[in-house]
Tab-separated table of C-alpha atoms in Angstrom:
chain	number	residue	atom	x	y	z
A	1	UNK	CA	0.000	0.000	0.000
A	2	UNK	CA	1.155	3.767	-1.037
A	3	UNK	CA	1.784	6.056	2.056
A	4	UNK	CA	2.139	9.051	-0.191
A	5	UNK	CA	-0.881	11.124	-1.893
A	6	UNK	CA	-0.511	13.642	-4.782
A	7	UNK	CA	-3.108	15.528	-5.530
A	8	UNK	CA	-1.359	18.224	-7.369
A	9	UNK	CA	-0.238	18.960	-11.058
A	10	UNK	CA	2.630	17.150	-11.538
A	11	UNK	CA	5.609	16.753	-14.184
A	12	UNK	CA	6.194	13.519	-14.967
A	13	UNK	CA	9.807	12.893	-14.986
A	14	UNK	CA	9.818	14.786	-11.229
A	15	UNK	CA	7.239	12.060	-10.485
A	16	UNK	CA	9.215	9.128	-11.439
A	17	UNK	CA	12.354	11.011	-9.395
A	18	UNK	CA	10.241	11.052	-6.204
A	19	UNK	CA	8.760	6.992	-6.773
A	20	UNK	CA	12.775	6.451	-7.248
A	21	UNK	CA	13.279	7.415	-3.803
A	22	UNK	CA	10.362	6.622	-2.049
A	23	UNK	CA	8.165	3.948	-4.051
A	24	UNK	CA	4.668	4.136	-5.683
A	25	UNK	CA	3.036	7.543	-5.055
A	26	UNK	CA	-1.046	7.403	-5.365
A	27	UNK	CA	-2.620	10.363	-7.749
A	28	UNK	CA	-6.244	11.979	-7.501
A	29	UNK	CA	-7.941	14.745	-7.501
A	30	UNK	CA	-7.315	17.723	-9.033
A	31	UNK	CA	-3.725	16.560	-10.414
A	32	UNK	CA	-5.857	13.956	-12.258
A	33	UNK	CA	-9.104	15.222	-13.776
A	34	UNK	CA	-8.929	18.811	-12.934
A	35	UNK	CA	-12.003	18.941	-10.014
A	36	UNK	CA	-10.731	19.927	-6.670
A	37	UNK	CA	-11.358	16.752	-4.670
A	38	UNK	CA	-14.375	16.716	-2.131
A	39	UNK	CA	-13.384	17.423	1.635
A	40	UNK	CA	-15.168	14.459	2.217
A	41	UNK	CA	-13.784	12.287	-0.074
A	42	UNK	CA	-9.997	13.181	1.176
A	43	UNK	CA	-11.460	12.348	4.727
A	44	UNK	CA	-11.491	9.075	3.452
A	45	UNK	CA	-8.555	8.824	1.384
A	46	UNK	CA	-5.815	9.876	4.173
A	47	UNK	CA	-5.983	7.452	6.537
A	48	UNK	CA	-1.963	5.712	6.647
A	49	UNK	CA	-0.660	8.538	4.766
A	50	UNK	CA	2.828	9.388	5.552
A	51	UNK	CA	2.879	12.166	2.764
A	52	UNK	CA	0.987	13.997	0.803
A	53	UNK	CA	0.960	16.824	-1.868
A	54	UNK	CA	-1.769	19.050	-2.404
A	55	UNK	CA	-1.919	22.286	-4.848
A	56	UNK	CA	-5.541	23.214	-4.061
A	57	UNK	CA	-7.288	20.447	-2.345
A	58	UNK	CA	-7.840	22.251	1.317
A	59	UNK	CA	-5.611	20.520	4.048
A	60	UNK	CA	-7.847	21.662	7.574
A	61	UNK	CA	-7.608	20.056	10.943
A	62	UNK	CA	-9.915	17.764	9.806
A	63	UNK	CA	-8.009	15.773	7.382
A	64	UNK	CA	-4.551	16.401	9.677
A	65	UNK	CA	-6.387	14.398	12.695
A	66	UNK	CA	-7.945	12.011	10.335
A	67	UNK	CA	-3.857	11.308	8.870
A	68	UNK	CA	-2.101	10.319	12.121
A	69	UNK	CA	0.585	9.110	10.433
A	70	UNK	CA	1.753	12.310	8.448
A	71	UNK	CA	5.267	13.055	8.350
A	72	UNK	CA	4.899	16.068	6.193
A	73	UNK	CA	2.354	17.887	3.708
A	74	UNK	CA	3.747	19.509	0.559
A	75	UNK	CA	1.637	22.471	-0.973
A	76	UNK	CA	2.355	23.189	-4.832
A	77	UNK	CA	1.681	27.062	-4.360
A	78	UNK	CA	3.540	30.516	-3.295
A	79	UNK	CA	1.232	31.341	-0.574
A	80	UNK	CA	0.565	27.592	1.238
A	81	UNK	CA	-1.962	28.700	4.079
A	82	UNK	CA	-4.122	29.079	1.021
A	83	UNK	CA	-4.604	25.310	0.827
A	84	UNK	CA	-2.922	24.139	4.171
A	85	UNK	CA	-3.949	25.232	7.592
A	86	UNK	CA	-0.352	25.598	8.757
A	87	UNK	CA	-0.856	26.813	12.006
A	88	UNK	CA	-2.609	23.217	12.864
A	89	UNK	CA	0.173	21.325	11.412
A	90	UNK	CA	2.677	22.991	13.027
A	91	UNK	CA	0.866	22.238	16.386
A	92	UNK	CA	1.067	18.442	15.433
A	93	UNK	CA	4.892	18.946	14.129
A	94	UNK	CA	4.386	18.293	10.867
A	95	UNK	CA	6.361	20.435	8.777
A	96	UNK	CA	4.973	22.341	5.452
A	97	UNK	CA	6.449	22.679	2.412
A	98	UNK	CA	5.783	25.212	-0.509
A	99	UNK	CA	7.075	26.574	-3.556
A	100	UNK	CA	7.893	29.987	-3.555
A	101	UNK	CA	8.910	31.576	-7.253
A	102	UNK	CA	7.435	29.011	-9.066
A	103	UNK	CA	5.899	31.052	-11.027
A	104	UNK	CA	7.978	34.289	-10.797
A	105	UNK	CA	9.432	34.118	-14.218
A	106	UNK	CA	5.791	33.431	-15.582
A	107	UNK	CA	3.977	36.357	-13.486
A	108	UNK	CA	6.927	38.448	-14.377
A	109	UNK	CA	7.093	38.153	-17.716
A	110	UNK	CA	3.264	38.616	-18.146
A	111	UNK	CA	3.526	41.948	-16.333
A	112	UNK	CA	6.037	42.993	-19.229
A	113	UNK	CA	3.375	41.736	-21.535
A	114	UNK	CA	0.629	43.925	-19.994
A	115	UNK	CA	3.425	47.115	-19.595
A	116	UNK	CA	3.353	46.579	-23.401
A	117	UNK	CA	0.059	46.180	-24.099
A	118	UNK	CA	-1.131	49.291	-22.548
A	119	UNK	CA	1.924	51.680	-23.439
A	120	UNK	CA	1.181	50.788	-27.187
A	121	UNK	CA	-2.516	50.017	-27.164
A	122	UNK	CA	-1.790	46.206	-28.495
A	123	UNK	CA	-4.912	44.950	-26.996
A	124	UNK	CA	-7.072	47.812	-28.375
A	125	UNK	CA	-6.032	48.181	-31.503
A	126	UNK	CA	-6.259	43.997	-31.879
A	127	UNK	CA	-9.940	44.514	-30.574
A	128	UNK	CA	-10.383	47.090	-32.856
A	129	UNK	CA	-9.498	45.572	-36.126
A	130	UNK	CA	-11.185	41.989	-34.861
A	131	UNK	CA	-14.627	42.814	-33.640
A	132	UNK	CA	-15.246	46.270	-35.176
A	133	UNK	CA	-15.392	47.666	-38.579
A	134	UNK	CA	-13.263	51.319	-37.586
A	135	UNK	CA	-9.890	50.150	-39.629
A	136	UNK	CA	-11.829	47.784	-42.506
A	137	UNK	CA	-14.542	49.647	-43.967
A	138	UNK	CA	-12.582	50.583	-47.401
A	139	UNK	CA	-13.718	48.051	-50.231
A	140	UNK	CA	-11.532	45.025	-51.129
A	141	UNK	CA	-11.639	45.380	-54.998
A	142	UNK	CA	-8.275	46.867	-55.085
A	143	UNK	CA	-6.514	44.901	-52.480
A	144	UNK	CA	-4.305	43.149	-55.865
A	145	UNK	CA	-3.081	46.609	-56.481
A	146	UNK	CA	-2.130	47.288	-52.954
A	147	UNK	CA	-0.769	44.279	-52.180
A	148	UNK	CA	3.016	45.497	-52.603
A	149	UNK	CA	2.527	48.698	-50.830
A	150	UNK	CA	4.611	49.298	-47.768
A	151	UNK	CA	2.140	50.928	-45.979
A	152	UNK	CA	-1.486	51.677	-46.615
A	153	UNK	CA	-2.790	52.353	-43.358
A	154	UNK	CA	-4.241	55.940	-43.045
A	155	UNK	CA	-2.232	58.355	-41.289
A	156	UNK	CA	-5.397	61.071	-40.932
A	157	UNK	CA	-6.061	61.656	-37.562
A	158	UNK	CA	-7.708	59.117	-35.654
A	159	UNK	CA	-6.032	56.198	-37.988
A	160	UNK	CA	-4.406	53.384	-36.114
A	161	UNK	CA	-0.848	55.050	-36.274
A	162	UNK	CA	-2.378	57.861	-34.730
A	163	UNK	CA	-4.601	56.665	-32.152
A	164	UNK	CA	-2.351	53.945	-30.872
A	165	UNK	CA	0.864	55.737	-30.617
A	166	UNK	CA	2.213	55.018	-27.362
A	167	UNK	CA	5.946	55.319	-25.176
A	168	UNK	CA	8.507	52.766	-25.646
A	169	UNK	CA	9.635	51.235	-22.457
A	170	UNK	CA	13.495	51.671	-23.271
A	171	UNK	CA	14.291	54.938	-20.919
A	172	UNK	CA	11.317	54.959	-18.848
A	173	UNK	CA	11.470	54.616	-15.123
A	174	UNK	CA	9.883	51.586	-14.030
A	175	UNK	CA	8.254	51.342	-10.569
A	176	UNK	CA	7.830	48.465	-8.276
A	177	UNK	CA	5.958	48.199	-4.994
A	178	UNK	CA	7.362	44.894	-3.699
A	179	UNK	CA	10.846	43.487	-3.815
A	180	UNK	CA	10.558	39.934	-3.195
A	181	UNK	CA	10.791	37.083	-5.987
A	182	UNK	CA	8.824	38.156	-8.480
A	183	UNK	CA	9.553	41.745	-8.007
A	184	UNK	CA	12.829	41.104	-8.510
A	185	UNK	CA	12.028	39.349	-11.666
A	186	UNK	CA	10.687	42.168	-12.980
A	187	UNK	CA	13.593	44.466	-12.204
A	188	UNK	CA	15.398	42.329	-14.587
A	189	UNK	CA	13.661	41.824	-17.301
A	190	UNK	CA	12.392	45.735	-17.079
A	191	UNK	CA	16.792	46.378	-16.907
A	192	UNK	CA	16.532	44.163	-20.001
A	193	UNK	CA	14.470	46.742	-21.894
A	194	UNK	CA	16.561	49.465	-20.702
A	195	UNK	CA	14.311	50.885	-18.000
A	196	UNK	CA	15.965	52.320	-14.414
A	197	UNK	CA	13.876	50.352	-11.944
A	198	UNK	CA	12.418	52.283	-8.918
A	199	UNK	CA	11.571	50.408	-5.522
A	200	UNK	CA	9.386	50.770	-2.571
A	201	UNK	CA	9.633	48.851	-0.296
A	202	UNK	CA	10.362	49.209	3.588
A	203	UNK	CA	11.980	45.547	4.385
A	204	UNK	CA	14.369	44.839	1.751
A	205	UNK	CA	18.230	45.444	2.335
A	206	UNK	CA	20.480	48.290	0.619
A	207	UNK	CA	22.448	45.264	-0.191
A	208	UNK	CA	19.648	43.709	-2.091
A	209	UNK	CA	18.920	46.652	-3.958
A	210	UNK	CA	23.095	47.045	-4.904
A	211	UNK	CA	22.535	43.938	-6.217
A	212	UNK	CA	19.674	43.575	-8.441
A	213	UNK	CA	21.073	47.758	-9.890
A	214	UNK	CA	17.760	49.336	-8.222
A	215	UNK	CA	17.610	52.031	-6.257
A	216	UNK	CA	15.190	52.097	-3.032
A	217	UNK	CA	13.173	55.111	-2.873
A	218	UNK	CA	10.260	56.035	-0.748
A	219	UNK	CA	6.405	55.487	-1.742
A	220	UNK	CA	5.699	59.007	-2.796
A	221	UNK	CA	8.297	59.226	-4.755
A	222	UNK	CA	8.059	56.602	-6.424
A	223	UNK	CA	4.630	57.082	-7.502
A	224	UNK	CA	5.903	60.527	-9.098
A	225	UNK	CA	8.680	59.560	-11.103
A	226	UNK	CA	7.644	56.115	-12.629
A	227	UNK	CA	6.355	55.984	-15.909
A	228	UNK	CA	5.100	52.512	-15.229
A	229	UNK	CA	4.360	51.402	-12.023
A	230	UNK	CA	3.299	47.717	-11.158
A	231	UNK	CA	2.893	46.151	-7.410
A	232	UNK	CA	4.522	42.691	-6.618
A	233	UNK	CA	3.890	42.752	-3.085
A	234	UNK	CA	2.079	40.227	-0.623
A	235	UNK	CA	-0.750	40.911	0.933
A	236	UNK	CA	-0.181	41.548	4.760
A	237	UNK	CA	-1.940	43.977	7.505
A	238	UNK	CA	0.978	46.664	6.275
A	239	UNK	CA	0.662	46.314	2.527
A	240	UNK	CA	-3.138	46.294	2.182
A	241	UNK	CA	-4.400	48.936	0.006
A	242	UNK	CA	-0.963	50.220	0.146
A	243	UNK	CA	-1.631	51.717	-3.067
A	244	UNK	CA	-4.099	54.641	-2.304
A	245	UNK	CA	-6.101	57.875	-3.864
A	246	UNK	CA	-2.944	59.572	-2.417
A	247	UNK	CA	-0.914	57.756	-4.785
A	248	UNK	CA	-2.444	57.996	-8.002
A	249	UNK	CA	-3.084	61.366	-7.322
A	250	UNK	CA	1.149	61.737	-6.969
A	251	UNK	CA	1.173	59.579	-10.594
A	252	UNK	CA	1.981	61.623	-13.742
A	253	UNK	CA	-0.949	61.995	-16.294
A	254	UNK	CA	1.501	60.318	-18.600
A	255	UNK	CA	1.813	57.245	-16.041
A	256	UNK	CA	0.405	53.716	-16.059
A	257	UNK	CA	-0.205	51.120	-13.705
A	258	UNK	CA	0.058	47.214	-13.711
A	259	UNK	CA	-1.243	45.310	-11.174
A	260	UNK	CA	-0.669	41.312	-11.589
A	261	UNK	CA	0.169	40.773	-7.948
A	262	UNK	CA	-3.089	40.928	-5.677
A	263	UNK	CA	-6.309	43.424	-5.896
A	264	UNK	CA	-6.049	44.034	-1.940
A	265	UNK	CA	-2.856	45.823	-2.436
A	266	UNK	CA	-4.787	48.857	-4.380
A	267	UNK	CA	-7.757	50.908	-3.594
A	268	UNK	CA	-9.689	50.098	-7.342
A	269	UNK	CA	-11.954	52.311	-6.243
A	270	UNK	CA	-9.451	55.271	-6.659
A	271	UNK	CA	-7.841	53.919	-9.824
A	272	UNK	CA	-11.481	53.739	-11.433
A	273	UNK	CA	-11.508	57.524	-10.410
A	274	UNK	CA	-8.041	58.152	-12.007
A	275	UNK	CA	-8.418	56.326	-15.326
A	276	UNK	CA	-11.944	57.800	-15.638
A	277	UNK	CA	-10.679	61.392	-15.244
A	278	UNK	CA	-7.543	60.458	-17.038
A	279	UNK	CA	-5.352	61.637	-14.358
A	280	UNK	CA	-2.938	58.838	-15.429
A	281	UNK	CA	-2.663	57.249	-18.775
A	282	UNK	CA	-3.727	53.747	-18.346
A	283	UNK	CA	-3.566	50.661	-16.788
A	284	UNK	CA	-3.360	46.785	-16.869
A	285	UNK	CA	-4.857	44.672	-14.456
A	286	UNK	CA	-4.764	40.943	-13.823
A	287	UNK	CA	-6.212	40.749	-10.980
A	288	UNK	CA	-9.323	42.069	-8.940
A	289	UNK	CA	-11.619	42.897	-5.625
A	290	UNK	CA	-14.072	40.224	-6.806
A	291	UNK	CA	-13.404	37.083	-8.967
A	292	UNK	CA	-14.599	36.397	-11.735
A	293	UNK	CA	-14.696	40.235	-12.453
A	294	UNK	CA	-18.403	41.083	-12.560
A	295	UNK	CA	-20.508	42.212	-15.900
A	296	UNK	CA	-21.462	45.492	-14.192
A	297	UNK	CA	-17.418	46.240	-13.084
A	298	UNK	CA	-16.757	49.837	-13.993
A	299	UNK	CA	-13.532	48.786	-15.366
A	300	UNK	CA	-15.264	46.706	-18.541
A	301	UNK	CA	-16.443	50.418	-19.474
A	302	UNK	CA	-12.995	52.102	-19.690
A	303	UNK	CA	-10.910	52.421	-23.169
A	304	UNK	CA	-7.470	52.907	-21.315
A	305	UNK	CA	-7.078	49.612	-19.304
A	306	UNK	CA	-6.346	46.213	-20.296
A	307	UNK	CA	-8.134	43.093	-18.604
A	308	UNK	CA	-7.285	39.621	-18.391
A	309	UNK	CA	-8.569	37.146	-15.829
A	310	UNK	CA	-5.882	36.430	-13.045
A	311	UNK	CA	-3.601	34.655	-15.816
A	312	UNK	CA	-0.189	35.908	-15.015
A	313	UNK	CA	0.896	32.537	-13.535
A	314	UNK	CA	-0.570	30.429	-16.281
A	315	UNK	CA	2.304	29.394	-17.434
A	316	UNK	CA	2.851	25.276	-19.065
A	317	UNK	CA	6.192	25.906	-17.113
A	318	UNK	CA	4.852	26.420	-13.605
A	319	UNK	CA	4.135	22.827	-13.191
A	320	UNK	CA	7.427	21.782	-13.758
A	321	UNK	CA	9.265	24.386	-11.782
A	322	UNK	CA	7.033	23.595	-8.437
A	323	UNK	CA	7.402	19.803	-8.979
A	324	UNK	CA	11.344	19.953	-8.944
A	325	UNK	CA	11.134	22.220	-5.621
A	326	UNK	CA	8.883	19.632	-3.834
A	327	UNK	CA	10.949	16.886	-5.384
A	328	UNK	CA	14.031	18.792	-3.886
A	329	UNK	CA	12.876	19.041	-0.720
A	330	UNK	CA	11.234	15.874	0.156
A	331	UNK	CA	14.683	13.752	-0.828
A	332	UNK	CA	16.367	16.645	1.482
A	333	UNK	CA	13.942	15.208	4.491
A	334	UNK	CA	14.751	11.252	3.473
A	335	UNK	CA	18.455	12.291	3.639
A	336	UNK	CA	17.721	13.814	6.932
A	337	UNK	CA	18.145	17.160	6.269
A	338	UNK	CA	16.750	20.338	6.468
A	339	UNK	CA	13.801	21.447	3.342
A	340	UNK	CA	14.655	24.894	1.620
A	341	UNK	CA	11.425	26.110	1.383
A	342	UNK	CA	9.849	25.420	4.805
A	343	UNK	CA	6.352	26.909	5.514
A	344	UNK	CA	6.757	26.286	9.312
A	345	UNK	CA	10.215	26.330	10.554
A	346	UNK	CA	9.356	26.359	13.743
A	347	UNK	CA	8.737	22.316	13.318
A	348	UNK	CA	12.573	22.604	12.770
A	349	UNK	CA	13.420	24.731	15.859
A	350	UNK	CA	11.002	22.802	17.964
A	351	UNK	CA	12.703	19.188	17.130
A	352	UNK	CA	16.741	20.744	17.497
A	353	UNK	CA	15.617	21.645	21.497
A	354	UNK	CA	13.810	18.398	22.226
C-alpha cells in the first residue's frame, strides 16, 4: 500500500524522481481530472498517509487528525496557508512545504506583456481591427493593387498610427511596490528593456537593492517619477491597500499602472476615479476585488485599461518548476536534512531543542 498522496499537477519525470526514492506515489484529484477533490472524499482517502501533496485540495484540521501518520504535507503554491492550515500542522509537528517563485518568471514576464500592451494600445487596436469595422470599412476590390505597398494604413487623424501611438519602455522609469521574488524578476527583465527600476519597499536590504542595480526610494516618490508602475507585493496587515487615492493622485498623467500581484494591495476604487478622469494614462490589471470580475465592473467600461482574468501565472512551465522544488525538498527530508522552502520552521526549531 502507497503512504504518499498527490493531488497536485505534476511533471512527470519529477514524479518518477520522487517513486525512485520513495516507491509508488497514489494520484487523484485535481492533479488527475482537474475537479478539486471533495473534503469528504480526502477524509477518506488519508488514513496511513505518511505524505501527501496538495496544490488546491484544502488541508484543515480535519483531514490532519484524520492522517495520524503524516510526516509532512507539501503544498504546490507561493502562498501555502491558502490550501494548508499551517498553524494546525505545526501544532502536530508536521512540517509544510511550498514553492515559492514558481511562477515568478511566468507572473513576471506577463507583467512585461501587460506594460506593453497598454503603453502601445496592443490589446485595443487587436480589438479594434477583430470585432469592429473602424480600420476595414474601405472596399476590397483593389486589395491586388495594394498588395506590394509598404504601408497603406491611413495616417489622418484618428487612424491606427495615430490613435495607438504610445511610449517605448526603453528609458522609462519603471516602478515596483514589492521586492521579493517576483519583483525582482521584474527588475530584470524591465533592466533588459533598458528601464531604471524604482523600488518601494520598507523591508528589503540596501544590499539587495546594490545587487539587483535598483535604487530604493520612498512610496511618494516613487509614484511621481515612474512611468510605469506595477505592485509585486504580498498581501499583509501593512501592505493592504498600500496603493491609495494619495498615490495615483502623486502619478503623472503620462503614467500607467500594472497590477498582476493581488487586488487588496490597491484601492480600485481610486484607480477607477483616475483612469476615468484620465489623471494617469492607463492601466493593466490581472487581478481584482471580486473574482470572476463582474458584468457590471466599472472597469469593462474604460478604453485605457487592459483586462485579463488572473492569468499571469498560467504558465505550461509552472508545473514543472514547483514539482522539482517539492521533489528537492522531500529527498532533502529522506536524507535527513533540512527542506529549503519550509512553511513552518518552527517544526525545525522545535525538534533541534527536544
Amino acid at each position: 500500500m502507497t503512504t504518499t498522496l498527490l493531488t497536485a499537477r505534476f511533471d512527470t519525470g519529477e514524479r518518477q524522481r520522487l517513486e525512485a526514492a520513495i516507491g509508488p506515489v497514489d494520484t487523484a484529484g485535481f492533479g488527475v481530472d482537474g475537479i478539486v477533490m471533495p473534503h469528504e472524499e480526502l477524509l477518506g482517502r488519508v488514513s496511513g498517509l505518511t505524505r501527501l501533496l496538495v496544490e488546491f485540495e484544502q488541508i484543515d484540521e480535519q483531514v490532519l487528525d484524520a492522517a495520524p501518520d503524516l510526516t509532512v504535507v507539501a503544498c504546490c503554491r507561493n502562498e501555502p496557508g491558502a490550501s494548508v492550515d499551517i498553524e494546525a500542522a505545526t501544532a502536530r509537528g508536521i512540517p509544510v512545504l511550498f514553492t515559492p517563485g514558481r511562477n515568478a518568471t511566468a507572473v513576471a514576464e506577463y507583467t512585461l506583456g501587460l506594460m506593453i500592451a497598454a503603453t502601445r494600445g496592443i490589446a485595443s487596436a487587436h480589438h479594434a481591427l477583430r470585432h469592429t469595422d473602424a480600420f476595414t470599412a474601405q472596399p476590397t476590390g483593389d486589395a491586388d493593387s495594394r498588395r506590394d505597398a509598404t504601408a497603406q494604413w491611413s495616417l489622418d487623424p484618428g487612424a491606427p498610427f495615430d490613435t495607438y501611438q504610445g511610449p517605448e519602455l526603453s528609458g522609462r522609469t519603471l516602478g515596483i511596490v514589492g521586492f521579493g521574488i517576483i519583483g525582482r524578476e521584474i527588475a530584470r527583465l524591465g533592466r533588459a528593456f533598458g528601464m531604471s527600476v524604482l523600488v518601494y519597499d520598507p523591508y528589503v536590504t540596501p544590499g539587495a537593492l546594490e545587487q539587483n542595480d535598483v535604487r530604493g526610494v520612498g512610496l511618494a516618490e516613487l509614484a511621481a517619477r515612474s512611468d510605469i508602475v506595477t505592485v509585486a507585493a504580498k498581501v499583509t496587515p501593512e501592505s493592504r491597500g498600500v496603493v491609495s487615492r494619495t498615490f495615483f493622485e502623486a502619478m503623472r498623467p503620462n503614467a500607467y499602472f500594472v497590477n498582476t500581484a493581488r487586488a487588496a494591495l490597491v484601492d480600485y476604487d481610486a484607480l477607477v476615479d483616475a483612469l476615468r478622469s484620465r489623471s494617469i494614462a492607463g492601466a493593466a490589471l490581472d487581478v481584482y476585488p471580486v473574482e470572476p470580475l463582474p458584468s457590471d465592473s466599472p472597469l469593462l467600461s474604460l478604453d485605457n485599461v487592459v483586462l485579463s482574468p488572473h492569468l499571469a501565472g498560467a504558465s505550461t512551465d509552472v508545473v514543472r518548476h514547483h514539482s522539482r522544488q517539492l521533489v528537492d525538498d522531500i529527498l532533502r527530508i529522506e536524507r535527513g536534512e533540512r527542506p529549503r522552502f519550509l512553511a513552518n520552521p518552527g517544526v525545525y526549531a522545535a525538534e533541534a531543542t527536544a
